CSV table of C-alpha atoms and ligand atoms in Angstrom, one decimal:
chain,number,residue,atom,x,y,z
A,1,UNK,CA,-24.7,-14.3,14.7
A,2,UNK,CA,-28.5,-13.8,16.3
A,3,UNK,CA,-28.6,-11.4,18.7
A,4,UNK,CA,-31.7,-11.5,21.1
A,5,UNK,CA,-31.1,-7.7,22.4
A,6,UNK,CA,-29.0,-5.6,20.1
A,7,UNK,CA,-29.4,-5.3,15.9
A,8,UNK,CA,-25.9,-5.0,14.1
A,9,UNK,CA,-25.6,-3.9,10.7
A,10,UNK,CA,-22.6,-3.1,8.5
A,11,UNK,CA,-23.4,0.3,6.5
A,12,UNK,CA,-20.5,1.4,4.4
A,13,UNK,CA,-17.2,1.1,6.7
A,14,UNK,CA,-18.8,1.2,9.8
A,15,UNK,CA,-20.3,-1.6,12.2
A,16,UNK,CA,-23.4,-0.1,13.9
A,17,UNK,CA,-24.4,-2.3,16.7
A,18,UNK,CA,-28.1,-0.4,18.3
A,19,UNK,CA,-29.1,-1.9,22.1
A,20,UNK,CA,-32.6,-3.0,21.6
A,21,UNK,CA,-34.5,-3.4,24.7
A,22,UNK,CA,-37.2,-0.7,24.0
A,23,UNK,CA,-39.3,-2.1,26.8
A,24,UNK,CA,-36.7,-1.6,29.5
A,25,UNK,CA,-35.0,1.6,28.2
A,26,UNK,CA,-32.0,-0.3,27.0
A,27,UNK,CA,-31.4,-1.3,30.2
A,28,UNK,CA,-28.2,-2.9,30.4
A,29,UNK,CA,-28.9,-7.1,31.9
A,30,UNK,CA,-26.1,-9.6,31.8
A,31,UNK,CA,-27.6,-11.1,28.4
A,32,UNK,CA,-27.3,-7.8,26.6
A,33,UNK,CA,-23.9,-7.1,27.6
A,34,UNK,CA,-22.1,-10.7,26.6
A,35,UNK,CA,-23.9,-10.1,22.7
A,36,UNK,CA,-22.6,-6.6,23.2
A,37,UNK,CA,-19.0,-8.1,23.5
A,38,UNK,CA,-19.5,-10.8,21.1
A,39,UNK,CA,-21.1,-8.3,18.7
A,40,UNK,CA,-18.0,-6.0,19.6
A,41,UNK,CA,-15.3,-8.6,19.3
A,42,UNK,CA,-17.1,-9.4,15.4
A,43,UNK,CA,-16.7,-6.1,14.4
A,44,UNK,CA,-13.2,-5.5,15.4
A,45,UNK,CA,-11.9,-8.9,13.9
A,46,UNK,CA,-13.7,-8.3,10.4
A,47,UNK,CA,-11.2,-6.5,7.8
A,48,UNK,CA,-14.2,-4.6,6.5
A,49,UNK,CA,-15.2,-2.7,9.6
A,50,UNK,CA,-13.0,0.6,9.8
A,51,UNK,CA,-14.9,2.0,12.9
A,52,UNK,CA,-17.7,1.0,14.9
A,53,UNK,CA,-20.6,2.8,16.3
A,54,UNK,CA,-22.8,2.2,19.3
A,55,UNK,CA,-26.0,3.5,19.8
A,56,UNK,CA,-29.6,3.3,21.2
A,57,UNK,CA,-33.2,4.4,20.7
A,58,UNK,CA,-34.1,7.8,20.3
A,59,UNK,CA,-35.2,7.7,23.7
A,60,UNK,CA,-32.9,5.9,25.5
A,61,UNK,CA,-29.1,4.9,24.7
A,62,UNK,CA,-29.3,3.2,27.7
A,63,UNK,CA,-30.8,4.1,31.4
A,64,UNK,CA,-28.5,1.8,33.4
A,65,UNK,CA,-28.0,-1.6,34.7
A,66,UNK,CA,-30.7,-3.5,34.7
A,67,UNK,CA,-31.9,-2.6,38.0
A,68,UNK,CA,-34.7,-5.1,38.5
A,69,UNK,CA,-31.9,-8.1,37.9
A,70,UNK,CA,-29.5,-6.3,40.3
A,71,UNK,CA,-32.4,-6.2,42.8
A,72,UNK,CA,-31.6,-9.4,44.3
A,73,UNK,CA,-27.7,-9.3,44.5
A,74,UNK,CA,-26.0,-9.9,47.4
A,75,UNK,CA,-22.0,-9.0,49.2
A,76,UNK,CA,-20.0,-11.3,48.8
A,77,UNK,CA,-21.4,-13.1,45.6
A,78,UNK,CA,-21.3,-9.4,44.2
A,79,UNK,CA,-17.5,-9.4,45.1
A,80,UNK,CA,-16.8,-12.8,44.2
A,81,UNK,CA,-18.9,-12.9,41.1
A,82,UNK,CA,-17.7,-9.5,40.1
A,83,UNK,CA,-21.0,-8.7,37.7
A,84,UNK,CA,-19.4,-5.6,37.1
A,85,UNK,CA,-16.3,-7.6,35.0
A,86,UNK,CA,-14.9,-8.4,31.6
A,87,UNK,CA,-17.9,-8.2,30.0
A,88,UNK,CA,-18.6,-4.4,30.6
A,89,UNK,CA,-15.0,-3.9,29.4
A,90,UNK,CA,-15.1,-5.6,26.5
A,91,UNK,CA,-15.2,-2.3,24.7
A,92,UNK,CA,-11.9,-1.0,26.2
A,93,UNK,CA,-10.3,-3.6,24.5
A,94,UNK,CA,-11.5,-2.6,21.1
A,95,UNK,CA,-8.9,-2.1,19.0
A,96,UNK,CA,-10.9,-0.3,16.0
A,97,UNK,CA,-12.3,3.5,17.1
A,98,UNK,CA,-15.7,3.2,18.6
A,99,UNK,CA,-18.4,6.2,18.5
A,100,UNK,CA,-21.0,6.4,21.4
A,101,UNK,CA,-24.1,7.6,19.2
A,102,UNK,CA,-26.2,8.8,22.1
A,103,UNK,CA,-29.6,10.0,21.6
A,104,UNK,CA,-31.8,10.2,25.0
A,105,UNK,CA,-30.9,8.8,28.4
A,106,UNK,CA,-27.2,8.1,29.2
A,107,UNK,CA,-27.9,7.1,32.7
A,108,UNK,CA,-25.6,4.9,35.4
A,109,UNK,CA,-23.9,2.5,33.3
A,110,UNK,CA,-25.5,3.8,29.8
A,111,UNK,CA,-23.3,7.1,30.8
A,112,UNK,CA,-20.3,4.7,32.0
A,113,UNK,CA,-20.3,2.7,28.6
A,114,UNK,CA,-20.4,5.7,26.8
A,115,UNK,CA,-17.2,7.0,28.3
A,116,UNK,CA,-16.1,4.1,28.0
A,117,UNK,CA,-16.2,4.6,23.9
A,118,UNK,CA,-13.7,6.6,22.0
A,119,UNK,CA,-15.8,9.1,21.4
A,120,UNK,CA,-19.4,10.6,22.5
A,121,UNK,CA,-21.5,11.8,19.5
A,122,UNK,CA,-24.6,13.7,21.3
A,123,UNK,CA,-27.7,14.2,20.1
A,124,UNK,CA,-30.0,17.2,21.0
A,125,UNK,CA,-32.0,15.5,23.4
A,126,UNK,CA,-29.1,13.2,25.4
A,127,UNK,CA,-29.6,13.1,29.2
A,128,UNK,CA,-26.1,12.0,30.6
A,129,UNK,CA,-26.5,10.9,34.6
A,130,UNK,CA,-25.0,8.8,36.7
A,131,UNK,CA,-28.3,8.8,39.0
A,132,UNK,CA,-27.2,5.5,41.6
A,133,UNK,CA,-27.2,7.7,44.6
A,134,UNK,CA,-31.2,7.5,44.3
A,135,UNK,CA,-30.7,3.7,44.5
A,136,UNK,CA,-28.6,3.6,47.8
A,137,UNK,CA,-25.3,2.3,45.6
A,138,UNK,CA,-22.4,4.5,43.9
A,139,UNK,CA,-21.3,4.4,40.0
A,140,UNK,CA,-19.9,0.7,39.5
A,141,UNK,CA,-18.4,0.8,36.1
A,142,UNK,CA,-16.2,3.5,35.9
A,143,UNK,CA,-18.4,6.6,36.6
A,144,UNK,CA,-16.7,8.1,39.4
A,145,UNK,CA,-13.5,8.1,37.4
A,146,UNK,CA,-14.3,9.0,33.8
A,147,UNK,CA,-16.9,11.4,34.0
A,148,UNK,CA,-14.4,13.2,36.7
A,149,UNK,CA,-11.6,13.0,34.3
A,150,UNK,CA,-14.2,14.1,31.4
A,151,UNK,CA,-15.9,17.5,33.1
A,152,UNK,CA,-13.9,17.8,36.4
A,153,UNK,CA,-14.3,17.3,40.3
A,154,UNK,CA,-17.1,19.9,40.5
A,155,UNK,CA,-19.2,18.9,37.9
A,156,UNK,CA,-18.8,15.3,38.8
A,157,UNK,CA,-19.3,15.7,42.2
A,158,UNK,CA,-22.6,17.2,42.0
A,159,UNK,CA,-24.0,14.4,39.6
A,160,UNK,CA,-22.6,11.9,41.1
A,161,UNK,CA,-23.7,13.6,44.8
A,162,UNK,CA,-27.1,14.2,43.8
A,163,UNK,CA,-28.2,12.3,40.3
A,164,UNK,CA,-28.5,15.5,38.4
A,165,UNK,CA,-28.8,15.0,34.6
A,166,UNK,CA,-26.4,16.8,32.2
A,167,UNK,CA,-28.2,18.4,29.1
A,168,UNK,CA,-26.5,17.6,25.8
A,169,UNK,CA,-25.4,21.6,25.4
A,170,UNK,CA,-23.8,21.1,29.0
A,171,UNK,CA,-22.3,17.7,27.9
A,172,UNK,CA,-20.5,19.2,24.8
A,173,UNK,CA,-19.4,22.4,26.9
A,174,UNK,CA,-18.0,20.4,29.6
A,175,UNK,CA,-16.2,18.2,26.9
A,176,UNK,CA,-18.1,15.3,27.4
A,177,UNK,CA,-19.5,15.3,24.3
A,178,UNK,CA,-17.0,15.9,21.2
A,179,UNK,CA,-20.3,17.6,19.3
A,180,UNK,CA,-24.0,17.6,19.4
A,181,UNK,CA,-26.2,17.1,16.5
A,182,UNK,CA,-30.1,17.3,16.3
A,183,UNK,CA,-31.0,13.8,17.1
A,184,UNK,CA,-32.6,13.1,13.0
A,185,UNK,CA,-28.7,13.5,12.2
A,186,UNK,CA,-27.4,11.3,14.9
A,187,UNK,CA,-26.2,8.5,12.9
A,188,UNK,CA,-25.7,10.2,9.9
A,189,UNK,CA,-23.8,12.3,11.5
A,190,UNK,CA,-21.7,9.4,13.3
A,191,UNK,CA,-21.5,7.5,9.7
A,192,UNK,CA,-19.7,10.7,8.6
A,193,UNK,CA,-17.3,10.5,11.1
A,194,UNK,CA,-16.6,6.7,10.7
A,195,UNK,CA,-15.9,7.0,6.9
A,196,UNK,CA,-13.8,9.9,7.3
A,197,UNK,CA,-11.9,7.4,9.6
A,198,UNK,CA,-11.8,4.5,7.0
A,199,UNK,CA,-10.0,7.2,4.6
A,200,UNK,CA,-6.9,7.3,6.6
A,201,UNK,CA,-4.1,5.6,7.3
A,202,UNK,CA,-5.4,1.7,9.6
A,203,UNK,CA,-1.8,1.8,11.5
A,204,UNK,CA,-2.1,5.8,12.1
A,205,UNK,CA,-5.6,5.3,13.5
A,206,UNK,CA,-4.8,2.7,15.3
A,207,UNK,CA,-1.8,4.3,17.1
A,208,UNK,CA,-4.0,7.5,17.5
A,209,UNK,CA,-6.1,5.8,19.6
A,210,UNK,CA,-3.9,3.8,21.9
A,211,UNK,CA,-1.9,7.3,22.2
A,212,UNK,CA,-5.6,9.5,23.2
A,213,UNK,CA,-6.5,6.6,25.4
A,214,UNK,CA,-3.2,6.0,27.0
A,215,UNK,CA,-3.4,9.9,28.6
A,216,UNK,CA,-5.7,8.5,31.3
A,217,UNK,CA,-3.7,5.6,32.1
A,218,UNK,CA,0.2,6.9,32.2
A,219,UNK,CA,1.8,9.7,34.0
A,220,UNK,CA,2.5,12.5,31.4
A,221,UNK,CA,6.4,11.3,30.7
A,222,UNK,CA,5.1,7.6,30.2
A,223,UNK,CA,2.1,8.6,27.8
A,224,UNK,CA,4.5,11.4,26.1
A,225,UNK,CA,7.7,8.3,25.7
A,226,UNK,CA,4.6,6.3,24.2
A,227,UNK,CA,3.5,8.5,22.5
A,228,UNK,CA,6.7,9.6,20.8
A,229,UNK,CA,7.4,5.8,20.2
A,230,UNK,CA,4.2,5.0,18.2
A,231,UNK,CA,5.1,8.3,16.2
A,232,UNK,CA,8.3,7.3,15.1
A,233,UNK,CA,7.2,3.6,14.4
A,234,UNK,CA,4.6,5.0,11.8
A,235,UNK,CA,7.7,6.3,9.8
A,236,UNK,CA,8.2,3.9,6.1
A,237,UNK,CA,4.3,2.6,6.9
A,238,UNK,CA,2.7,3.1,3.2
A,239,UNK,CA,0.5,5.4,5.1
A,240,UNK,CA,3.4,7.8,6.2
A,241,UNK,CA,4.8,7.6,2.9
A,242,UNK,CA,1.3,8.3,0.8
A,243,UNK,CA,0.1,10.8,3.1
A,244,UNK,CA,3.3,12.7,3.1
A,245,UNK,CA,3.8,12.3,-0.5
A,246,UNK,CA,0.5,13.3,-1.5
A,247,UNK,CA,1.1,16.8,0.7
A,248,UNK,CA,3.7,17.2,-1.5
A,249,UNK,CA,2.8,16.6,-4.9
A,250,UNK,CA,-0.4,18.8,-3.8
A,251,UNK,CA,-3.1,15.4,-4.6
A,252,UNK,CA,-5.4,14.0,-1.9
A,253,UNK,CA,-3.5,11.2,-0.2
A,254,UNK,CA,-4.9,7.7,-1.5
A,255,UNK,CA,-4.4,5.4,1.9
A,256,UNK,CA,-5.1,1.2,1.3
B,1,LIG,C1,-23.7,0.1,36.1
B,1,LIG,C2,-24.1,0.2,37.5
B,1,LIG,C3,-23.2,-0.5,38.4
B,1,LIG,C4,-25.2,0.7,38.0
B,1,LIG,C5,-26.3,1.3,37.3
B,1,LIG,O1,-26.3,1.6,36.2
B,1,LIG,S1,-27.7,1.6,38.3
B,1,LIG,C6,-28.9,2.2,37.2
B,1,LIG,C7,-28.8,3.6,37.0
B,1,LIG,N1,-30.0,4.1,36.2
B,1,LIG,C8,-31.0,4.6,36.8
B,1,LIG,O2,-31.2,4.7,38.0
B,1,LIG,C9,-32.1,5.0,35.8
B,1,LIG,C10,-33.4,4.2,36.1
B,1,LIG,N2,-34.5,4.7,35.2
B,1,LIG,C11,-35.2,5.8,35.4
B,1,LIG,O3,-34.9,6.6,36.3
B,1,LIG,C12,-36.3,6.1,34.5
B,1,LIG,O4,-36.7,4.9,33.9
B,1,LIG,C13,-36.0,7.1,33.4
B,1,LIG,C14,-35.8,8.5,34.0
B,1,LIG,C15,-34.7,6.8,32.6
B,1,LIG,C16,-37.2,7.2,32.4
B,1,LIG,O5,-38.4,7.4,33.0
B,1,LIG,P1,-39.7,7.2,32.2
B,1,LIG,O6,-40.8,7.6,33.2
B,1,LIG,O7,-39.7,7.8,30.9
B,1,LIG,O8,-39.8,5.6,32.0
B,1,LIG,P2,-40.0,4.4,33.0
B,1,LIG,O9,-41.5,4.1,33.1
B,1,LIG,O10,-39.4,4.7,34.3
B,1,LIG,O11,-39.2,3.2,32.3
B,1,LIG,C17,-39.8,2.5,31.2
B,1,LIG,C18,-39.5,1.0,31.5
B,1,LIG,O12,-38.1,0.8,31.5
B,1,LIG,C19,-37.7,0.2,32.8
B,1,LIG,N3,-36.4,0.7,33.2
B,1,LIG,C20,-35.9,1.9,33.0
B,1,LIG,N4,-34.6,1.9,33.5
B,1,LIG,C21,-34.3,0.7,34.0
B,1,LIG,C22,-33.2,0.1,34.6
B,1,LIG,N5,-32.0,0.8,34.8
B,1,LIG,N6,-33.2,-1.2,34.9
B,1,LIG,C23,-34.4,-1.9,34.7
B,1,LIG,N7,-35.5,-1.4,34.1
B,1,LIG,C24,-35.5,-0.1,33.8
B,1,LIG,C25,-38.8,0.6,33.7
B,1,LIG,O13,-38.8,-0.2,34.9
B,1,LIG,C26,-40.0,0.6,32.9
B,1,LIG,O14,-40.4,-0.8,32.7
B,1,LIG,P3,-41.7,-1.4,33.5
B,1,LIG,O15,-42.8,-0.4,33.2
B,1,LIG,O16,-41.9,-2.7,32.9
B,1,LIG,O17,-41.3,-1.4,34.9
């Protein structure tokens, strides 16, 4: 598939799909978000692809919607169009674990598709933000709801209140971030993590995920019943029976 305004690239296990819009900061137009979900929806469906990663320049991951193309948008059409729709959710409907690689400016939706990833690998220079205040308009995808779930009502509140960045150190310490890295390491770093993922058990990932994910959707009974149901459903997988087996014949587990 050609892509216009992202570059993907299988290396090893892992799908690595990079926004490429240097000149705009990865700013995030309706064109770069449908490849994004085709590019997305490739990667899950191919057998090869364990985990994918999604990441940016070294400057920006992404600084936004693409403000100058929102410039012009008018209630209702924004209502009835919904701009804000499927296509920016495409990645919550990954099945496969995706990392957020983020290396410079997370801002506005760059911060809200971030969180919207399984995980958020910072590097040393990441700016997270959710800055739309300073445009007269609130977050739009999410913002107001993840990053208060992520770091809290204070935290949130003030970024969201006043469009203060969050350092990467800040990010990781408010749990943002799972880890920071110096930003040379970024993607090694995330490859690392993606092809310690490919090692393991494809159903027990799998469930992992739905299970992590499914704590902000369900009340705590219904996530811990779904939880508890995806746990005993991995029992006779070859996965439960290798890993197990391995632990006690003392070998590394060997998972197909
Ligand atoms: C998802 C929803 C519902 C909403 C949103 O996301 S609203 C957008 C939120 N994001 C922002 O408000 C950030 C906007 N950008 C900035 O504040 C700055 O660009 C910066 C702080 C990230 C970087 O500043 P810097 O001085 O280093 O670079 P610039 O000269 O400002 O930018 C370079 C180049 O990129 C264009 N750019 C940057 N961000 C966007 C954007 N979100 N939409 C469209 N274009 C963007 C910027 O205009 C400039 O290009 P030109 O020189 O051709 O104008």
């Amino acid at each position: 598939m050609a892509y216009e305004m992202i570059e993907v690239e299988t290396q090893g296990p892992a799908a690595v799909i990079r926004l490429n819009r240097p000149a705009a900061l990865n700013a995030l137009c309706d064109q770069l978000m449908q490849e994004l979900g085709q590019a997305l929806r490739a990667a899950d469906a191919d057998p090869a692809v364990a985990a994918i990663i999604l990441t940016g320049s070294e400057k920006a991951f992404a600084a936004g919607a693409d403000i100058k193309e929102m410039q012009a948008r008018r209630f209702p059409d924004t209502y009835l169009n919904d701009f804000i729709g499927a296509s920016w959710e495409a990645v919550l409907t990954i099945r496969k674990p995706v990392i957020a690689a983020v290396a410079g400016f997370a801002l506005g939706g760059g911060c809200e598709l971030a969180m919207m990833c399984d995980m958020i690998l910072a590097a040393d220079n990441a700016k997270f933000g959710q800055p739309e205040i300073n445009l007269g308009i609130i977050p739009g995808a999410g913002g107001s709801q993840r990053l208060t779930r992520a770091i809290g009502k204070s935290k949130a509140m003030e970024m969201v209140l006043t469009g203060r960045m969050m350092s990467a150190e800040d990010a990781e310490r408010a749990g943002l971030a799972a880890r920071v890295v110096p930003v040379a390491d970024l993607l090694p770093e995330a490859l690392k993590i993606a092809g310690k993922i490919a090692g393991l058990s494809a159903p027990a990932v799998a469930m992992a995920k739905e299970a992590v994910n499914a704590a902000f959707e369900l009340p705590l009974r219904e996530g811990v019943r779904l939880e508890r149901r995806l746990f005993l459903g991995l029992f006779g997988t070859e996965g439960q029976q290798e890993g197990m087996a391995a632990f006690v014949e003392k070998r590394k587990p060997v998972f197909k």
